[in-house]
Short mmCIF file of C-alpha atoms in Angstrom, two decimals:
data_model
loop_
_atom_site.label_atom_id
_atom_site.label_comp_id
_atom_site.label_asym_id
_atom_site.label_seq_id
_atom_site.Cartn_x
_atom_site.Cartn_y
_atom_site.Cartn_z
CA ASP R 1 -28.62 21.90 28.13
CA THR R 2 -27.04 24.38 26.24
CA GLU R 3 -24.14 24.67 28.68
CA THR R 4 -23.11 21.35 28.11
CA ALA R 5 -23.52 21.75 24.17
CA VAL R 6 -21.09 24.65 24.46
CA LYS R 7 -18.69 22.72 26.72
CA ALA R 8 -18.98 19.64 24.32
CA MET R 9 -17.71 21.93 21.63
CA SER R 10 -14.80 23.50 23.26
CA GLU R 11 -13.67 19.96 24.53
CA ALA R 12 -14.21 18.51 20.87
CA PRO R 13 -11.08 20.07 19.29
CA ALA R 14 -9.08 19.09 22.26
CA SER R 15 -9.57 15.47 22.12
CA VAL R 16 -9.46 15.99 18.03
CA GLY R 17 -5.80 17.18 18.22
CA ASN R 18 -5.19 14.66 21.13
CA SER R 19 -6.27 11.90 18.94
CA GLU R 20 -3.88 13.05 16.25
CA ALA R 21 -0.90 13.51 18.64
CA LYS R 22 -1.62 9.88 19.88
CA SER R 23 -1.53 8.41 16.77
CA ASN R 24 1.45 10.07 15.62
CA GLU R 25 3.09 8.47 18.83
CA PHE R 26 1.92 5.28 17.64
CA LYS R 27 2.99 5.66 14.05
CA ALA R 28 6.54 6.89 15.69
CA GLU R 29 6.50 3.30 17.65
CA GLY R 30 5.66 1.56 14.27
CA ASN R 31 8.10 2.91 12.74
CA LYS R 32 10.73 2.15 15.63
CA PHE R 33 9.67 -1.69 15.03
CA PHE R 34 9.54 -1.37 11.51
CA ARG R 35 13.60 -0.23 11.54
CA ALA R 36 14.23 -3.05 13.66
CA HIS R 37 12.36 -5.28 11.17
CA ASN R 38 9.82 -6.32 13.80
CA TYR R 39 7.02 -6.09 11.27
CA VAL R 40 4.30 -8.07 13.72
CA LYS R 41 4.81 -5.21 16.28
CA ALA R 42 4.91 -2.49 13.47
CA ILE R 43 1.45 -3.48 12.20
CA GLU R 44 0.26 -3.57 16.11
CA PHE R 45 1.26 0.15 16.31
CA TYR R 46 0.34 1.14 12.93
CA SER R 47 -2.84 -0.42 13.48
CA LYS R 48 -3.38 1.46 16.93
CA ALA R 49 -2.72 4.70 14.84
CA VAL R 50 -5.38 3.71 12.20
CA ASP R 51 -8.17 3.16 15.50
CA CYS R 52 -6.86 6.99 16.22
CA ASP R 53 -7.16 8.27 12.64
CA PRO R 54 -8.99 6.16 10.78
CA LYS R 55 -8.79 8.83 7.56
CA ASN R 56 -4.64 9.04 7.50
CA PRO R 57 -3.44 7.29 4.42
CA VAL R 58 -0.33 7.26 5.72
CA PHE R 59 -0.85 4.70 8.77
CA TYR R 60 -2.39 2.33 5.72
CA SER R 61 0.57 2.42 3.46
CA ASN R 62 2.63 1.80 6.53
CA ARG R 63 1.10 -1.01 7.55
CA ALA R 64 0.77 -2.28 4.27
CA ILE R 65 4.46 -2.08 3.96
CA CYS R 66 5.07 -4.14 6.98
CA HIS R 67 2.47 -7.09 5.28
CA ILE R 68 4.75 -6.92 1.99
CA ARG R 69 7.50 -7.67 4.05
CA MET R 70 5.90 -10.39 5.98
CA GLU R 71 4.61 -11.65 2.37
CA ASN R 72 1.31 -10.73 3.37
CA TYR R 73 0.17 -9.88 0.33
CA GLY R 74 -3.42 -9.78 0.33
CA LEU R 75 -3.79 -7.70 3.39
CA ALA R 76 -0.94 -5.47 1.81
CA ILE R 77 -3.75 -5.16 -1.17
CA GLU R 78 -6.09 -4.21 1.53
CA ASP R 79 -4.13 -1.43 3.16
CA ALA R 80 -3.01 0.38 -0.11
CA LYS R 81 -6.49 0.27 -1.36
CA LYS R 82 -7.83 1.72 2.18
CA GLY R 83 -5.19 4.51 2.10
CA ILE R 84 -6.09 5.02 -1.77
CA GLU R 85 -9.47 5.51 -0.66
CA MET R 86 -8.40 7.92 2.36
CA ASP R 87 -6.26 9.95 0.04
CA LYS R 88 -6.15 9.20 -4.02
CA ASN R 89 -3.02 11.19 -4.31
CA TYR R 90 -0.94 9.38 -1.67
CA VAL R 91 1.63 8.15 -4.11
CA LYS R 92 3.06 5.22 -1.62
CA SER R 93 -0.27 3.62 -1.42
CA TYR R 94 -0.52 3.31 -5.44
CA TYR R 95 3.36 2.15 -5.05
CA ARG R 96 2.84 -0.53 -2.08
CA LEU R 97 -0.36 -1.77 -4.47
CA GLY R 98 1.62 -2.03 -7.00
CA THR R 99 4.73 -3.99 -4.90
CA ALA R 100 1.78 -6.54 -3.82
CA HIS R 101 0.35 -7.21 -7.29
CA ALA R 102 3.78 -7.64 -8.85
CA ALA R 103 4.96 -10.15 -5.78
CA LEU R 104 1.64 -12.18 -6.34
CA GLY R 105 2.28 -12.42 -10.32
CA LYS R 106 -0.54 -9.95 -10.73
CA TYR R 107 1.24 -8.01 -13.32
CA LYS R 108 -1.35 -6.44 -15.54
CA GLU R 109 -2.86 -4.66 -12.04
CA ALA R 110 0.98 -4.13 -11.05
CA ILE R 111 1.52 -2.38 -13.75
CA ALA R 112 -1.57 -0.05 -13.72
CA ASP R 113 -0.36 0.98 -10.41
CA PHE R 114 3.05 1.86 -11.12
CA LYS R 115 1.76 3.97 -13.98
CA LYS R 116 -0.49 6.08 -11.07
CA VAL R 117 2.22 6.56 -9.08
CA LEU R 118 4.24 7.89 -12.48
CA LYS R 119 1.06 10.09 -12.91
CA ILE R 120 1.60 11.28 -9.90
CA LYS R 121 5.37 11.39 -9.15
CA LYS R 122 6.58 11.89 -12.81
CA THR R 123 10.12 11.21 -12.25
CA ASP R 124 10.00 8.45 -9.67
CA ALA R 125 13.16 6.32 -10.65
CA GLN R 126 12.01 3.38 -8.41
CA ALA R 127 8.39 3.42 -9.93
CA LYS R 128 9.91 3.55 -13.38
CA LYS R 129 12.09 0.60 -12.70
CA LYS R 130 9.27 -1.51 -11.04
CA LEU R 131 7.18 -0.82 -14.00
CA LYS R 132 9.65 -1.97 -17.06
CA GLU R 133 9.94 -5.21 -14.77
CA CYS R 134 6.53 -5.76 -14.46
CA GLN R 135 5.82 -4.98 -18.25
CA LYS R 136 8.77 -7.18 -19.17
CA ALA R 137 7.08 -10.40 -16.81
CA TRP R 138 3.94 -9.82 -18.34
CA ARG R 139 5.29 -9.52 -22.06
CA GLU R 140 7.29 -12.84 -21.26
CA ILE R 141 3.88 -14.30 -19.43
CA GLN R 142 1.89 -13.78 -22.92
CA PHE R 143 4.53 -15.27 -25.07
CA PHE R 144 4.50 -18.42 -22.98
CA LYS R 145 0.79 -18.66 -23.06
CA ALA R 146 1.42 -17.87 -27.06
CA ILE R 147 3.58 -20.59 -26.94
CA GLN R 148 1.70 -23.08 -24.86
CA SER R 149 -1.50 -22.68 -27.16
CA GLU R 150 0.41 -23.32 -30.54
CA ALA R 151 2.24 -26.46 -28.88
CA THR R 152 -1.43 -27.86 -27.87
CA LYS R 153 -2.98 -27.35 -31.40
CA PRO R 154 -3.57 -30.39 -33.44
CA ALA R 155 -0.90 -30.85 -35.79
CA SER R 156 -3.83 -30.94 -38.79
CA GLU R 157 -3.98 -27.05 -38.19
#
């Protein structure tokens, strides 16, 4: 009936605002636990924030940094990618993705991630530093692979 539909429509913005307020409360709690280095509890609250507002990239990014601190790099990559899916210009998601890729020794992916950070935020000194570190590590790996392949060639070559 029309009266019920009108009532539901008038209540919708309040519930949306309420869920946004609730998600920010959960984020604030998560931030407190993060600052206290209680990453498990922080993840719990960031997850609640995601449940309230699954389109907010900040919550995924915050959860990703907790996973990085706990060395759960696969989960960090998952959350960072979800954050990027929500907002292609949210720079912290790319930064978290690059950090997790680098920690796993996936330097080529990390290089691409940090280049994306710098495309969005050209003057990010930390991203420039991380990019250089990843490029150096990738070059070293390529060098050692080349030496290894030379060392395993038959003497007749």
